[in-house]
Coordinates of C-alpha atoms in Angstrom, one line a residue:
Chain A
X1 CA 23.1 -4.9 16.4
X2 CA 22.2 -7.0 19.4
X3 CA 18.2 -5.1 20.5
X4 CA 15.8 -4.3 17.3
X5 CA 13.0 -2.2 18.2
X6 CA 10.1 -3.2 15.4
X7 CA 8.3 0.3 14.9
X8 CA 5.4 -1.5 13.4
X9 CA 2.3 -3.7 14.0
X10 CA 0.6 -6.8 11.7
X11 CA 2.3 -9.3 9.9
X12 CA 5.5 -7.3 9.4
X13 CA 5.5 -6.5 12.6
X14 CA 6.1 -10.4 13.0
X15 CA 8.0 -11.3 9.8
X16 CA 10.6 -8.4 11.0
X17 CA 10.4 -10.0 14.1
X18 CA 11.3 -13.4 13.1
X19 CA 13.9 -12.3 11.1
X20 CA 15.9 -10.6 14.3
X21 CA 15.5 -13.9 16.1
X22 CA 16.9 -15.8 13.3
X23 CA 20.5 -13.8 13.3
X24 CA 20.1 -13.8 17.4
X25 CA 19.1 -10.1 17.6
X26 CA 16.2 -9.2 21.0
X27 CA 13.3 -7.8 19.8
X28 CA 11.3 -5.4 21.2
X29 CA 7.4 -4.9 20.0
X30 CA 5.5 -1.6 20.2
X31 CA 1.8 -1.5 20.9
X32 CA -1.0 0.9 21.2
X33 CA -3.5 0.7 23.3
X34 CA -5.7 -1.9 20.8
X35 CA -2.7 -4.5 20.0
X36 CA -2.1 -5.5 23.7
X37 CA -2.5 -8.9 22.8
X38 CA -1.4 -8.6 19.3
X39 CA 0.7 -11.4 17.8
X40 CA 3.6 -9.2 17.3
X41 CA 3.8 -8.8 21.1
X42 CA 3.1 -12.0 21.9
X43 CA 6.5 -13.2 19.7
X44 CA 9.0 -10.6 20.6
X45 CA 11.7 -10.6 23.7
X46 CA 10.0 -7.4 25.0
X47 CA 7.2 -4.9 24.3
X48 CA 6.4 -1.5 24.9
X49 CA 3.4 0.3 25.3
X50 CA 3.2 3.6 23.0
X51 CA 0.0 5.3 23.4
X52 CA -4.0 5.1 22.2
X53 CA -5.2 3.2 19.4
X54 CA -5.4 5.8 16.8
X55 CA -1.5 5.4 14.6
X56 CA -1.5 9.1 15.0
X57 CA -1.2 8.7 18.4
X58 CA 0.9 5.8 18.7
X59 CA 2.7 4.1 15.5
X60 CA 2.9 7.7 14.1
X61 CA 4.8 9.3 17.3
X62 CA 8.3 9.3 16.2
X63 CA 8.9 10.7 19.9
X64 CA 6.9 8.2 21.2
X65 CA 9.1 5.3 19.3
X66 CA 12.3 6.6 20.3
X67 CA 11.2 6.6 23.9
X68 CA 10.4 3.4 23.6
X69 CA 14.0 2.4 21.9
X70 CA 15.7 4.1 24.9
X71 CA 13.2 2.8 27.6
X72 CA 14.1 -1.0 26.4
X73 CA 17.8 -0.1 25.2
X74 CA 17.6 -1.3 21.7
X75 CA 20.3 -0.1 19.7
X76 CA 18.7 -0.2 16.4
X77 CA 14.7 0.8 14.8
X78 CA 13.4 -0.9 11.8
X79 CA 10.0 0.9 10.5
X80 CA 8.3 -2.0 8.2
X81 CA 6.9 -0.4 5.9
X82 CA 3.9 2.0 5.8
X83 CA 3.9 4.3 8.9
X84 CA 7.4 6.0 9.4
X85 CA 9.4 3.9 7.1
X86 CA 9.8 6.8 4.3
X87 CA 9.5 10.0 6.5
X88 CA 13.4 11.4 6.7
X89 CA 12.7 13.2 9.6
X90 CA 12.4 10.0 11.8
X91 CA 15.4 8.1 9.8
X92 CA 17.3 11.3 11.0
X93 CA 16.0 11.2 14.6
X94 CA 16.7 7.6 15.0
X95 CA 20.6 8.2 13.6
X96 CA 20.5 11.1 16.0
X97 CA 19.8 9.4 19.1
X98 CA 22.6 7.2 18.3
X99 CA 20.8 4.5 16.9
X100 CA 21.2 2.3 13.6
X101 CA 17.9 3.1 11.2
X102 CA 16.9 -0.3 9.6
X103 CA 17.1 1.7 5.6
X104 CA 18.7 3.8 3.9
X105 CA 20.2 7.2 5.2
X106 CA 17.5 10.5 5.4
X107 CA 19.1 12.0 2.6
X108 CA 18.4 9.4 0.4
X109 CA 14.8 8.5 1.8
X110 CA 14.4 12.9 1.1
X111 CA 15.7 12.4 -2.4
X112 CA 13.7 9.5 -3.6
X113 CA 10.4 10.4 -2.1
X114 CA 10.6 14.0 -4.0
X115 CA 9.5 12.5 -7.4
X116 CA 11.0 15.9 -9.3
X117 CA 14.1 15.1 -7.7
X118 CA 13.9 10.8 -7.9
X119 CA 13.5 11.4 -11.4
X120 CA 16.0 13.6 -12.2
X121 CA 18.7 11.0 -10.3
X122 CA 16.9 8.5 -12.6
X123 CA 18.2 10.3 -15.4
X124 CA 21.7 11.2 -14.3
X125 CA 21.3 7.4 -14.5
X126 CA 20.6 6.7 -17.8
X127 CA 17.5 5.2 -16.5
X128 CA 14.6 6.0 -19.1
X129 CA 11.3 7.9 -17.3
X130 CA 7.9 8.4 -18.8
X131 CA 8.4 10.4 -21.8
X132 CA 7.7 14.6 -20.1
X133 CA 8.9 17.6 -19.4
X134 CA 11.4 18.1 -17.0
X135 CA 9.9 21.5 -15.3
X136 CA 6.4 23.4 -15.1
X137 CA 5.2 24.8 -18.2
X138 CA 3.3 27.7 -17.0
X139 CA 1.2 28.8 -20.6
X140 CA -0.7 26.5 -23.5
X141 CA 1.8 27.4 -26.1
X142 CA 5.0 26.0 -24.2
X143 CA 2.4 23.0 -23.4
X144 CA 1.4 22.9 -27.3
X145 CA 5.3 22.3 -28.2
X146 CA 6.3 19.9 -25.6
X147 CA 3.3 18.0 -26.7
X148 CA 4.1 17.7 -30.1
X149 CA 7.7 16.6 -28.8
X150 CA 6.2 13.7 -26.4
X151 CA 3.8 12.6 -28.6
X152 CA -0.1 12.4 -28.1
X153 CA -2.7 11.2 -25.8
X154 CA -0.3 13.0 -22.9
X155 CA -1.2 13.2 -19.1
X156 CA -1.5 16.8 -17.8
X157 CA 0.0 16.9 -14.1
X158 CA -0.4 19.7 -11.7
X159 CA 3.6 20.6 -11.1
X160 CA 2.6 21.2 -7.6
X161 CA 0.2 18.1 -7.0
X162 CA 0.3 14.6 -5.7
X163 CA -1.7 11.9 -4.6
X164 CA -3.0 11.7 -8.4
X165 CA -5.2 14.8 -7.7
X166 CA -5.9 17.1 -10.9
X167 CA -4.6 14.7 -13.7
X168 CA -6.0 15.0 -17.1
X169 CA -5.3 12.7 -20.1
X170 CA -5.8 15.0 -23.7
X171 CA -5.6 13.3 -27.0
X172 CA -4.8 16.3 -29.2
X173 CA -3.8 19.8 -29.4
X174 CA -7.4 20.9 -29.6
X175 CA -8.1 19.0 -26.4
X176 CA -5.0 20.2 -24.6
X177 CA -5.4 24.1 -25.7
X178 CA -9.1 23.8 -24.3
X179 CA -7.7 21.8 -21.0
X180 CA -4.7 23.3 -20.1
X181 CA -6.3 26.7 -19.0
X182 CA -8.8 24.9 -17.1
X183 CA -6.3 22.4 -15.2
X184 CA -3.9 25.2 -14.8
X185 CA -6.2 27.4 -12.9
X186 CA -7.8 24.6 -10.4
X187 CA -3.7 23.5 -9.6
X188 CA -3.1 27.8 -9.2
X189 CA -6.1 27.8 -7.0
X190 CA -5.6 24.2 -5.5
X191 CA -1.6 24.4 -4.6
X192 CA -1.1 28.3 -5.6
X193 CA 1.4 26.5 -8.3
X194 CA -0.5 26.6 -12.0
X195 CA 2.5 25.4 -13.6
X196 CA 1.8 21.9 -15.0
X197 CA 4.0 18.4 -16.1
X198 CA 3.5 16.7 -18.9
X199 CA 3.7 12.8 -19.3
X200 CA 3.3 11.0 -22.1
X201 CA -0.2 8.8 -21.1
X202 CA 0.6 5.1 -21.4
X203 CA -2.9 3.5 -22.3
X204 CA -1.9 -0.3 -21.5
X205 CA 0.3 -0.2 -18.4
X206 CA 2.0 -3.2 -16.4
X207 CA 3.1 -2.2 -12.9
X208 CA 6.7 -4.1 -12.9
X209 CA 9.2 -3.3 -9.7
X210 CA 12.5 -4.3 -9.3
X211 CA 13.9 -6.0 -5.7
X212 CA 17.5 -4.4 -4.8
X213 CA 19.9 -4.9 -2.3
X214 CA 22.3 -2.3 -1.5
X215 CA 25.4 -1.6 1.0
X216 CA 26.4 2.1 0.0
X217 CA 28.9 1.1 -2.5
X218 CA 27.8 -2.2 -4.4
X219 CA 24.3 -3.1 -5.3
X220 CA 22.2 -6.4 -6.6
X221 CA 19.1 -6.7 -8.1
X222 CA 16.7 -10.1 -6.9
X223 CA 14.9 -9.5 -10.1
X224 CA 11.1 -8.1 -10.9
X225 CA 8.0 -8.4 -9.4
X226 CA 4.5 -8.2 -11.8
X227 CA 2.2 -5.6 -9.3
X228 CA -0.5 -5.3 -12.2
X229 CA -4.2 -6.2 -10.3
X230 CA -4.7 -3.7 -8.0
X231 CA -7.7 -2.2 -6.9
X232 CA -7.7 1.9 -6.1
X233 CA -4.4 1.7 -6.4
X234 CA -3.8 -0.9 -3.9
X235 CA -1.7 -4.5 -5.3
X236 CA -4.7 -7.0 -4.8
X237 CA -2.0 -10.2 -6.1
X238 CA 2.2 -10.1 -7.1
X239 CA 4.1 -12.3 -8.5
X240 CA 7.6 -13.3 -9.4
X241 CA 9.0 -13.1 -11.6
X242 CA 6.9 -11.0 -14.6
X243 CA 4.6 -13.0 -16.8
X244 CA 4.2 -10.1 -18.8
X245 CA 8.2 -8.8 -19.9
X246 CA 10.5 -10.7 -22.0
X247 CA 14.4 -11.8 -21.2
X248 CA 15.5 -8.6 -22.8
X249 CA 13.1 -6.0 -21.1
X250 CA 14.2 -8.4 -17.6
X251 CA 17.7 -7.8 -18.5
X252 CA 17.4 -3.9 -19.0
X253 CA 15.4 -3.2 -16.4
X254 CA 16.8 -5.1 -13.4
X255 CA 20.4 -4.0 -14.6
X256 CA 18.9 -0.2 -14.9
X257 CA 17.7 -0.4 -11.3
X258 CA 20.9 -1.2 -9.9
X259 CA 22.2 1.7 -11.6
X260 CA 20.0 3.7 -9.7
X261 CA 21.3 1.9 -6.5
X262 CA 24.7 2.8 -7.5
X263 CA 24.2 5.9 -8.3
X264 CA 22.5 7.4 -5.0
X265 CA 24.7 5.0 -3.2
X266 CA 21.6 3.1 -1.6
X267 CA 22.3 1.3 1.3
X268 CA 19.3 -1.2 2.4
X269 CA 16.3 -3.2 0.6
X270 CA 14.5 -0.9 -1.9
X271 CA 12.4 -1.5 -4.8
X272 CA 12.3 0.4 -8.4
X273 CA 9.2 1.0 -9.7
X274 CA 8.3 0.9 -13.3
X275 CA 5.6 1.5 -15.9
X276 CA 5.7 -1.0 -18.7
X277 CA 4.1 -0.2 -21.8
X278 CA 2.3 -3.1 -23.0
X279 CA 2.3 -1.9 -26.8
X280 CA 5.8 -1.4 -27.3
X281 CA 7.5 -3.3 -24.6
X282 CA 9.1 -0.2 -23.5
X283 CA 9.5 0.7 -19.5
X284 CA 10.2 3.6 -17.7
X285 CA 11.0 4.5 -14.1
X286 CA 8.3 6.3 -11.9
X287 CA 9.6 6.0 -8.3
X288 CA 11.6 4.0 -5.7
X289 CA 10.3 3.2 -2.3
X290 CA 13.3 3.0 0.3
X291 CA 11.6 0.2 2.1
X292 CA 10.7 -3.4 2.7
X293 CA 7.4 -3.9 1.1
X294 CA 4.0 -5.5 1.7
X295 CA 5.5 -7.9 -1.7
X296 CA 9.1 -9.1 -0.9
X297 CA 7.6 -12.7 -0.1
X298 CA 7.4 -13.3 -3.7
X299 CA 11.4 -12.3 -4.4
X300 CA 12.1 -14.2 -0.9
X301 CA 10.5 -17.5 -2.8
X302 CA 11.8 -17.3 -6.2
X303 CA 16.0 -16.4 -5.0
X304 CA 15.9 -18.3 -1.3
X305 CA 17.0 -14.9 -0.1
X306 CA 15.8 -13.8 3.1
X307 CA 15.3 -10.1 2.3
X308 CA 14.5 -8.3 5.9
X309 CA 17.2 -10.7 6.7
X310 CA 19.5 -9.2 4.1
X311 CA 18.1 -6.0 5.4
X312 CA 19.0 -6.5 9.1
X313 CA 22.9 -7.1 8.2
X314 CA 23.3 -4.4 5.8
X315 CA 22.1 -1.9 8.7
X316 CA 24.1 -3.5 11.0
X317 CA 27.5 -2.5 8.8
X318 CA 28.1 -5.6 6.8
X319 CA 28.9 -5.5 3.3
X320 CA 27.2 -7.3 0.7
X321 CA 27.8 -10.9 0.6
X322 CA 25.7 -11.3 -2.7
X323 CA 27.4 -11.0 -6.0
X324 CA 25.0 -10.8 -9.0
X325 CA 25.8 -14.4 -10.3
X326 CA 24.5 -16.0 -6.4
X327 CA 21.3 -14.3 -7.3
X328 CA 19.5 -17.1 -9.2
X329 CA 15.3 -17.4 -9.7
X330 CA 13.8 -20.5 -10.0
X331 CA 10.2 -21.0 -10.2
X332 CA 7.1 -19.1 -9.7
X333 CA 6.4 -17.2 -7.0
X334 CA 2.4 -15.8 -6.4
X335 CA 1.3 -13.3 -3.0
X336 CA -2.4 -13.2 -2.3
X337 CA -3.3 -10.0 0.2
X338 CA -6.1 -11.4 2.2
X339 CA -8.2 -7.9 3.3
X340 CA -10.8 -8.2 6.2
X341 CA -13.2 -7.0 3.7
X342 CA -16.6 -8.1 1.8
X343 CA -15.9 -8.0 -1.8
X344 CA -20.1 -8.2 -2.4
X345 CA -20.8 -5.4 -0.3
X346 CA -18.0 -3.2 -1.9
X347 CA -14.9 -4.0 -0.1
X348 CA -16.5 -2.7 3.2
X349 CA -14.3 -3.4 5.7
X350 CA -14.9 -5.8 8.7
X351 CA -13.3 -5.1 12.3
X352 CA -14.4 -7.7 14.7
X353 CA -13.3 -10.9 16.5
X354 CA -11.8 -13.7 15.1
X355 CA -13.9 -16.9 15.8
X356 CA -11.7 -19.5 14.2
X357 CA -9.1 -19.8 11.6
X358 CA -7.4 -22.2 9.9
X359 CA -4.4 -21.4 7.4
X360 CA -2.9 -23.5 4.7
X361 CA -0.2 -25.5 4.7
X362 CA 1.5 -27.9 2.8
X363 CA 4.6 -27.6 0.5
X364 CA 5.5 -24.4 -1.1
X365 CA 2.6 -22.6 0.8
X366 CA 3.7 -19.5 3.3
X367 CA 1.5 -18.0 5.1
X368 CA 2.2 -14.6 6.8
X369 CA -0.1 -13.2 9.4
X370 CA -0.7 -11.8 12.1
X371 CA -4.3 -13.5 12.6
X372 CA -5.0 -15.8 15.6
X373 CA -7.9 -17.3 17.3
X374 CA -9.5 -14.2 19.5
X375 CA -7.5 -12.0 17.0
X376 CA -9.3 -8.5 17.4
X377 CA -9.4 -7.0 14.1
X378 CA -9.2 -3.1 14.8
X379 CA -11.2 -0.9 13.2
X380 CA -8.4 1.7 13.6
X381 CA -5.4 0.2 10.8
X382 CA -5.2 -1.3 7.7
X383 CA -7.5 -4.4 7.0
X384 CA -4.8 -6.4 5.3
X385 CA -5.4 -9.5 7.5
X386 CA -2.7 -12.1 6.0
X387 CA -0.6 -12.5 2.9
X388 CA -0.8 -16.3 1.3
X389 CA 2.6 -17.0 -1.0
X390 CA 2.5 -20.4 -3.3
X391 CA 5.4 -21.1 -4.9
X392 CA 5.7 -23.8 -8.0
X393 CA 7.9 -24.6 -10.8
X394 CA 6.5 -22.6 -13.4
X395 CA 3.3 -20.5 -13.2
X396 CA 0.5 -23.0 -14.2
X397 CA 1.7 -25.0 -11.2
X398 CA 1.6 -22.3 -8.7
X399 CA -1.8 -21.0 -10.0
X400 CA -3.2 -24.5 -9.1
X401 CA -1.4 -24.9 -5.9
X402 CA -3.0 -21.6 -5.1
X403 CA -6.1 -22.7 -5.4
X404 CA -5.3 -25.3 -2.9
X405 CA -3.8 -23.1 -1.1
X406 CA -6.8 -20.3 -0.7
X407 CA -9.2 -23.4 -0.7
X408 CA -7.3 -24.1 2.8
X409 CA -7.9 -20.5 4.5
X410 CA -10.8 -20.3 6.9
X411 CA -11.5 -17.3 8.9
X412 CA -14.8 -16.7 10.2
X413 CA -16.1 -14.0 12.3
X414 CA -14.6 -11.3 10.0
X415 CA -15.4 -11.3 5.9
X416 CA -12.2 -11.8 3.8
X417 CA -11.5 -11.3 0.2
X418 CA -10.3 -15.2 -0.6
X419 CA -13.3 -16.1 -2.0
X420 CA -12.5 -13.3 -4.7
X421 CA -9.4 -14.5 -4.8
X422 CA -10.6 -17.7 -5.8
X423 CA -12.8 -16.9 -8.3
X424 CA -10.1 -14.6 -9.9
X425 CA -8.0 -17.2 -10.0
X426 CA -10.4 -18.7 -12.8
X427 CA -10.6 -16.0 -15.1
X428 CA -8.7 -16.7 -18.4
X429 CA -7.3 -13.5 -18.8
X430 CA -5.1 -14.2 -15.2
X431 CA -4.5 -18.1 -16.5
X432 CA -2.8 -16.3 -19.6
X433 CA -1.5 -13.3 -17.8
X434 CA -3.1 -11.0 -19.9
X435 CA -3.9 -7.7 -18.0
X436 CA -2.5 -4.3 -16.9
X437 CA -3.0 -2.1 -14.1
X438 CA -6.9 -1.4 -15.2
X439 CA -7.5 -4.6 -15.7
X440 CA -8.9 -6.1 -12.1
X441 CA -11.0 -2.6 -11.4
X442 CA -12.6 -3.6 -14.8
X443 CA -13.2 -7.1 -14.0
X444 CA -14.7 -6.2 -10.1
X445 CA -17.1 -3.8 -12.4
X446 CA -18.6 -6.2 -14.8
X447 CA -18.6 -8.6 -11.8
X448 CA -20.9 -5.9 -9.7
X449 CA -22.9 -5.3 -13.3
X450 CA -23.5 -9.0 -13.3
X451 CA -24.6 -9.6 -9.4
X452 CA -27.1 -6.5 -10.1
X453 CA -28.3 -7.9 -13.1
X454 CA -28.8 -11.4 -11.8
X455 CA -30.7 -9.9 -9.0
X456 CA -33.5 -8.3 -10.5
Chain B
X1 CA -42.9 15.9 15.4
X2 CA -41.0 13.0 15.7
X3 CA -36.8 12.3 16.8
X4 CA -34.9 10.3 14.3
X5 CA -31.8 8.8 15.9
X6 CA -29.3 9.3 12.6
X7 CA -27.6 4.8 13.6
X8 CA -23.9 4.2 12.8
X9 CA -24.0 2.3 9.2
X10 CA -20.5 0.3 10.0
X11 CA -18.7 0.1 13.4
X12 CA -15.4 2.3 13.5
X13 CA -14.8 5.6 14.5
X14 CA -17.4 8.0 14.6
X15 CA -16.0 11.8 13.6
X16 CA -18.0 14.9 14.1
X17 CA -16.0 17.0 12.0
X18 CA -14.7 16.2 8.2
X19 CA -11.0 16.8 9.4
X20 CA -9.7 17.9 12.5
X21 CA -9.7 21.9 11.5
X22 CA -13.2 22.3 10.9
X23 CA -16.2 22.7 12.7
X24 CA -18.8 20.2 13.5
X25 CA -21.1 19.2 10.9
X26 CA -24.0 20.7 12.5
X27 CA -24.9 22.5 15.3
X28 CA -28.1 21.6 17.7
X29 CA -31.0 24.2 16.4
X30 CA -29.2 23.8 12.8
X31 CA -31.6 22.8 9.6
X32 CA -30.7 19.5 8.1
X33 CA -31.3 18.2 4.8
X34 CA -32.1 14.8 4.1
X35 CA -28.9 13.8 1.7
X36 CA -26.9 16.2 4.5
X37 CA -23.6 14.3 5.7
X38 CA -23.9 14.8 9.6
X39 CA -20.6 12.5 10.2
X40 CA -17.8 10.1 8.9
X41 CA -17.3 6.6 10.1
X42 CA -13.6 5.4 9.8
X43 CA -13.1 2.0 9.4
X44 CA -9.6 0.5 8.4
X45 CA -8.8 3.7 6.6
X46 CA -11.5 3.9 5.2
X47 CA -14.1 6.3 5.4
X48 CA -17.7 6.4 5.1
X49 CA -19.7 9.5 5.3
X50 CA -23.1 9.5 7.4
X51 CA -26.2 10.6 5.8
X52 CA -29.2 12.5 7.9
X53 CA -31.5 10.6 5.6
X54 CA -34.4 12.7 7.0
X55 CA -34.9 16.5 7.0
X56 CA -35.4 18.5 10.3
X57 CA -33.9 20.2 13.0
X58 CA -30.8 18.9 14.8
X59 CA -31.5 18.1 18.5
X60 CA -27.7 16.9 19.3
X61 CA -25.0 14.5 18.8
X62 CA -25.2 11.8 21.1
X63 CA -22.3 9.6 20.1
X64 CA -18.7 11.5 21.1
X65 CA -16.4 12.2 18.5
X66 CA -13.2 9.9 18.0
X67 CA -14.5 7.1 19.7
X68 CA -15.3 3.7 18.3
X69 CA -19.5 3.1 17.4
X70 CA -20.9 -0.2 16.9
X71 CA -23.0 -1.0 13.7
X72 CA -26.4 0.4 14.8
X73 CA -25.2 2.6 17.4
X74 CA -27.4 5.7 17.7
X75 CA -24.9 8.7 16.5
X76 CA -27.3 12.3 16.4
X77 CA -30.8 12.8 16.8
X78 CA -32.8 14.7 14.6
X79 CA -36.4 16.6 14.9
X80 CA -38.1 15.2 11.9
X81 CA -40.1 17.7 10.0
X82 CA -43.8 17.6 10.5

C-alpha cells in the first residue's frame, strides 16, 4: 500500500489520514464543493475534487471515488465510517478496479449488514441472540406459541421492516392477539410482507460492543465499549471498558465476538454489538458493523493500539501481529461527541463560521477534530464537530479530568453540546454508572420539563 | 389582501418537495392552510418542516429548491385571506 485515497470528510477524514502518514503511506483527500478548505485537505499529500456539496452528489458517488483513486493513482480506498463504508457494492467496485478496500471483503460486509442473515451466522456461532423466532410468523396463533416459548413482554417486528419502523412491545397474550392483526396488516401494507419477528423485549438495556481485529484466519478482541447514553439513537458519550458488566459477562462476550470473527473469517476492524440485560446480566448479539467507528478512541486509549493503524496493515496483506495475551487494558477511557447543536433549543443544529476555538490539552486528553479557526460548518453533513477522549486510571479520575477537559473547549460562532456535557457529567446516576440506553433521553426530558417550569 | 412572505426558520437547505419523487408542496393559485407544511429545511441531516402559518392563496415560491437559505430568508409568498 504505498497511496490511500480517504473516501471520507471530518475528523475521520483526518484521523485516517494521520494514520497513512504514520506507516509512510500518501494520502489523497476527497472534497466536495463545500470542504475546499477543509482540514482533511489541508493535511493530506493530495486532494481531489468530487463534485457539489450535497454527499449524494459527492461522498456518496462510488463512481465519482473511484475516479478520483485512478486520477491520483492510489492503490488502496478506505471509507471511514458512515457514507460507503458498509455498502458491498462499493467494497466490490473498489476490489474490481484492482484496488485494496480498507475492510472486510463484500461478501462479508452483504452478510453482516442483512440482520436475518448476521444473526443466523451468530448462531452457527454459539453466540446467544435476543431470545425470537428465527422466521416470519404469518398468523396470531403461531405468534401466541412462540410467545409463550420466549417469554412475555415480547417486541413484535415487521419481518420485512427496518430502521425500527412498526415495532410493538405486548405484555401478554391478550395484548399480542389484539396487536398482531393490527401490526401484521400495516407491515402487509407498508413492505407487502405481513409476516412478523418476535424478540423477547429487554426492559433495562446496556448498549455494550466489542472491538475486533481480524486477518481472515485469526482474530482478537480489544475488549468492550459501554455505548449506553444516546440520544434518538445516536451514542451521545462511550467509554472503555464497561462500568456496567462484570469479569465474567467481559470474559463471555469479548471471547464470543471473536468467535464470530472466526467464523465469517473477518478480515479488518469490526465491532460486535450487544444488548445487555441489566436484570439478569445476560447479553445477546444484535449486529456487527464492518467498520471503524465514530468510538474506537476509547479502545485506542485503554490497549495503546492504534486501531485504523491496525486497520491499514491488515488491508495491506499483513497478518496479525497481535496475540490475545499483547492485548492488555489499563485504565479508563471516556469519548465526548461534541455536535454543533443547541441542546436548549432542542438540538437544533448550527452551520456557520467558526470564530475562534480553543481545544484542551494536557495529559491524557485527545482531541480529534476537524474544527479550525474560519472552519465553515456546512449545513449539508453531520454536525458532529469534534470528539474529546480523557483517559485516567480508573473511572472517577477520568470523569474529573473530563471535566477539565470539556471546561477547556471553546468554540464560538457555532452552539455546541459541551455545556450539556458538562452538566451531565454531574448527575449521580453517570458518577455511579447507573443507566441504560433510555436513560439520557429521560434525563434531556425532565431537564426540558424543568427549563419550562422555571420559566413561567 | 395582504402577501405573507412564509421566512426560512433555520439556514440549510430549502426543499420544495418532501422527497425527490413527489410533487411540489403547492402550486401558485393553490389554497393553503395555516398549519400547511409548504417546505422542509435540511440542516446537518436534520430536517425541519416549514409551516404557512397563515391561510390564503399561494402566490409562488421564491427561494429555489436544493439551494442553501439563510435564517430569515424569504422562502414563498402567500395571499393572506381577507
Amino acid at each position: 500500500m504505498k497511496r490511500l485515497l480517504v473516501a471520507n470528510r471530518g475528523e475521520i477524514a483526518v484521523r485516517i489520514i494521520r494514520a497513512a502518514k504514520d506507516l509512510g503511506i500518501e494520502t489523497v483527500a476527497v472534497v466536495s464543493d463545500a470542504d475546499v478548505d477543509a482540514a482533511h485537505a489541508r493535511l493530506a499529500h493530495s486532494v481531489v475534487h468530487i463534485g457539489p456539496a450535497p454527499a449524494t452528489k459527492s461522498y456518496l458517488v462510488a463512481d465519482a471515488l473511484l475516479a478520483a483513486a485512478r486520477e491520483s493513482g492510489a492503490d488502496a480506498v478506505h471509507p471511514g465510517y458512515g457514507f460507503l463504508s458498509e455498502r458491498a457494492s462499493f467494497a466490490a467496485a473498489v476490489a474490481d478496479a484492482g484496488l485494496t478496500f480498507v475492510g472486510p471483503e463484500a461478501a462479508v460486509i452483504e452478510q453482516m449488514g442483512d440482520k436475518v442473515r448476521a444473526r443466523q451466522v451468530a448462531m452457527a456461532a454459539g453466540v446467544a441472540t435476543v431470545p425470537g423466532t428465527t422466521d416470519g410468523v404469518e398468523d396470531v396463533a403461531a405468534a401466541v406459541t412462540a410467545a409463550g416459548e420466549i417469554g412475555y413482554p415480547v417486541m413484535l417486528k415487521a419481518a420485512a421492516g427496518g430502521g425500527g419502523r412498526g415495532i410493538r412491545v405486548v405484555a401478554s397474550e391478550a395484548e399480542l392477539t389484539k396487536a398482531f392483526p393490527q401490526a401484521s396488516g400495516e407491515a402487509a401494507s407498508a413492505f407487502g410482507d405481513g409476516r412478523m419477528y418476535l424478540e423477547r423485549f429487554v426492559r433495562s438495556a446496556r448498549h455494550v460492543e466489542v472491538q475486533v481485529l481480524g486477518d481472515g484466519t485469526d482474530a482478537v478482541h480489544v475488549f468492550e465499549r459501554e455505548c449506553s447514553l444516546q440520544r434518538r439513537r445516536q451514542k451521545v458519550v462511550e467509554e472503555a471498558p464497561s462500568p456496567g458488566i462484570d469479569e465474567a459477562t467481559r470474559a463471555g462476550m469479548t471471547a464470543a465476538a471473536v468467535r464470530l470473527c472466526r467464523e465469517v473469517g473477518y478480515r479488518s476492524a469490526g465491532t460486535v454489538e450487544f444488548l445487555v440485560d441489566d436484570a439478569t446480566g445476560e447479553y445477546f448479539f444484535i449486529e456487527m458493523n464492518t467498520r471503524i467507528q465514530v468510538e474506537h478512541p476509547v479502545s485506542e486509549w485503554i490497549s495503546g493500539i492504534d486501531l485504523v493503524a491496525a486497520q491499514l496493515r491488515i488491508a495491506a496483506g499483513e497478518p496479525l501481529s497481535l496475540r490475545q495475551e499483547d492485548v492488555v487494558a489499563r485504565g479508563h477511557a471516556i469519548e465526548f461527541r461534541i455536535c454543533a447543536e443547541d441542546p436548549d433549543k432542542d438540538f437544533m443544529p448550527g452551520p456557520g463560521r467558526v470564530e475562534r476555538i480553543e481545544l484542551p490539552g494536557g495529559p491524557w486528553v485527545r482531541t480529534d477534530t476537524w474544527l479550525g479557526p474560519d472552519s465553515r460548518v456546512s449545513p449539508y453533513y453531520d454536525s458532529l464537530v469534534a470528539k474529546v477522549i480523557v483517559w485516567g486510571d480508573d473511572r472517577p479520575t477520568a470523569i474529573a479530568r473530563s471535566r477539565r477537559a470539556l471546561d477547556e473547549l471553546v468554540v464560538q460562532g457555532v452552539p455546541t453540546t459541551t455545556g450539556l456535557l458538562l452538566e451531565l457529567l454531574d448527575q449521580p446516576w453517570f458518577g455511579e454508572a447507573r443507566f441504560d440506553t433510555g436513560t439520557l433521553e429521560e434525563w434531556l426530558a425532565e431537564r426540558t420539563a424543568v427549563a419550562a417550569g422555571g420559566a413561567r | 389582501m395582504s402577501r405573507h412572505e412564509v421566512l426560512s426558520p433555520i439556514p440549510g437547505v430549502f426543499y420544495r418537495r418532501p422527497d425527490p419523487a413527489s410533487p411540489e408542496y403547492a402550486e401558485p393559485g393553490q389554497r393553503i392552510a395555516a398549519d400547511d407544511t409548504v417546505g422542509l429545511v435540511e440542516v446537518m441531516k436534520t430536517f425541519y418542516p416549514v409551516q404557512a402559518d397563515v391561510a390564503g392563496t399561494l402566490v409562488g415560491y421564491v427561494a429555489d429548491g436544493e439551494v442553501v437559505v439563510d435564517a430569515g430568508q424569504a422562502l414563498l409568498v402567500i395571499e393572506v385571506d381577507a
